[in-house]
GROMACS .gro file of C-alpha atoms in nm:
model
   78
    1UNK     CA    1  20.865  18.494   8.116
    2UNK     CA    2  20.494  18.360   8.075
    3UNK     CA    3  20.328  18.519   7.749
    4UNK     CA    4  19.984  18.464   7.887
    5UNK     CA    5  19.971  18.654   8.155
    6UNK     CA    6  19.719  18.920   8.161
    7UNK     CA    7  19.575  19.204   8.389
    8UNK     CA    8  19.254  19.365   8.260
    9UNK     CA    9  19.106  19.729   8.441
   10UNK     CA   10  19.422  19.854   8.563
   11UNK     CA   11  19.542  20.200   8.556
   12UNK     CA   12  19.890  20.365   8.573
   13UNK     CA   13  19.973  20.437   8.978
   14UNK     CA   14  19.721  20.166   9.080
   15UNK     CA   15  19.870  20.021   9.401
   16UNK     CA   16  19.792  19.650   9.418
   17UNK     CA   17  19.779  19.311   9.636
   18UNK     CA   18  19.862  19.003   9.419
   19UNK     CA   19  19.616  18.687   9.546
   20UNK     CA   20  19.652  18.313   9.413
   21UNK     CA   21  19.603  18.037   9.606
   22UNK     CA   22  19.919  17.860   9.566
   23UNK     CA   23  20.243  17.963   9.554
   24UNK     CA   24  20.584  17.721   9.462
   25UNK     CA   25  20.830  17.883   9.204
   26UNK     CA   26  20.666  18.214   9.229
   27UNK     CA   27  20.708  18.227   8.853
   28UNK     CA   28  20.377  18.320   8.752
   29UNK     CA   29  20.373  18.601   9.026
   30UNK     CA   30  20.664  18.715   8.933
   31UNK     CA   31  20.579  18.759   8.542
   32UNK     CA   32  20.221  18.933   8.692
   33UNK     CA   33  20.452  19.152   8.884
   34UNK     CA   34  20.666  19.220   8.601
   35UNK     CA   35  20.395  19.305   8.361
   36UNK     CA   36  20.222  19.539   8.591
   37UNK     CA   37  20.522  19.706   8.644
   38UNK     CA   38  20.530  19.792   8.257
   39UNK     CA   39  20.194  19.895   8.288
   40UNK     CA   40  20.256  20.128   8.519
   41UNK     CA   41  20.155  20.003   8.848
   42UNK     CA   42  20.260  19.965   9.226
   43UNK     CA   43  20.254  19.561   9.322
   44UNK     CA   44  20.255  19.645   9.704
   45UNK     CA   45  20.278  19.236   9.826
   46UNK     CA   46  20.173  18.910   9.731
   47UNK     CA   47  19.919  18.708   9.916
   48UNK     CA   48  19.849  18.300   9.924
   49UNK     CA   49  19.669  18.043  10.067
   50UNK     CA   50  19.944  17.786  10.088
   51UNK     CA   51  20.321  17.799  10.048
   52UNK     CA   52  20.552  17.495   9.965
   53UNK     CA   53  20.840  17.655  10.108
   54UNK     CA   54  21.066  17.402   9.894
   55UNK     CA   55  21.097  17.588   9.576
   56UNK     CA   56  21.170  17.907   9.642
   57UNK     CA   57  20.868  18.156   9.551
   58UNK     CA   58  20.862  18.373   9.835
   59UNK     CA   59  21.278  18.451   9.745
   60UNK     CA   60  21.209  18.501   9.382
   61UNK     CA   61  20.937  18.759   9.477
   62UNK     CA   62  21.128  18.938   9.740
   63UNK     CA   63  21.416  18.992   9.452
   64UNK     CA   64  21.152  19.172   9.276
   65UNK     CA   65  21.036  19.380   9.641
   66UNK     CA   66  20.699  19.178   9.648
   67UNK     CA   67  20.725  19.055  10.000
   68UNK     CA   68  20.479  18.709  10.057
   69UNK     CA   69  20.217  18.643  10.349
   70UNK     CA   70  20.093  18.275  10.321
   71UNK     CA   71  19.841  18.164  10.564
   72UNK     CA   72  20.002  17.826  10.588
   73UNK     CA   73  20.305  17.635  10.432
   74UNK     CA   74  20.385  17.297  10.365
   75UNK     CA   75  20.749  17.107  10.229
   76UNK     CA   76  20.661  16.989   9.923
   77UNK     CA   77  20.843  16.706   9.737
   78UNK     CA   78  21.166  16.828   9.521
   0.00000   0.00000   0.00000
C-alpha cells in the first residue's frame, strides 16, 4: 500500500467518484479507495481518461467493488 496517499475535506458517509487521468495497475486507486474506506466513506466508481487495458486496473478495482468507466483504452506494452 502507498503511504502517500492523501484525501483532504472528506467526511464520514461522503459518497464519492474517484477521477485520474490514467489508469494501468489501478494501484494508486486502489490504496485511495482503501484509505477512504477507513475514513469512513462510500467510493461509488472510478473514472479515467485512458485505460491500458494490459495491466489489470479495472480487475484490481472491481475486487474492491469500484467498478471503472474509461473514455478510451489503449494496449500498452507489458
Amino acid at each position: 500500500m502507498r503511504a502517500d496517499v492523501f484525501a483532504y475535506g472528506i467526511v464520514p458517509g461522503q459518497r464519492i467518484v474517484l477521477v485520474d487521468d490514467e489508469i494501468t495497475t489501478g494501484r494508486t486507486l486502489a490504496d485511495l479507495t482503501r484509505r477512504l474506506r477507513e475514513a469512513g466513506t462510500v467510493p461509488l466508481a472510478a473514472a479515467c481518461l485512458v485505460e491500458d487495458t494490459t495491466r489489470g486496473g479495472r480487475a484490481l478495482l472491481a475486487d474492491l467493488g469500484v467498478p471503472l468507466v474509461s473514455l478510451t483504452t489503449i494496449e500498452g506494452q507489458t
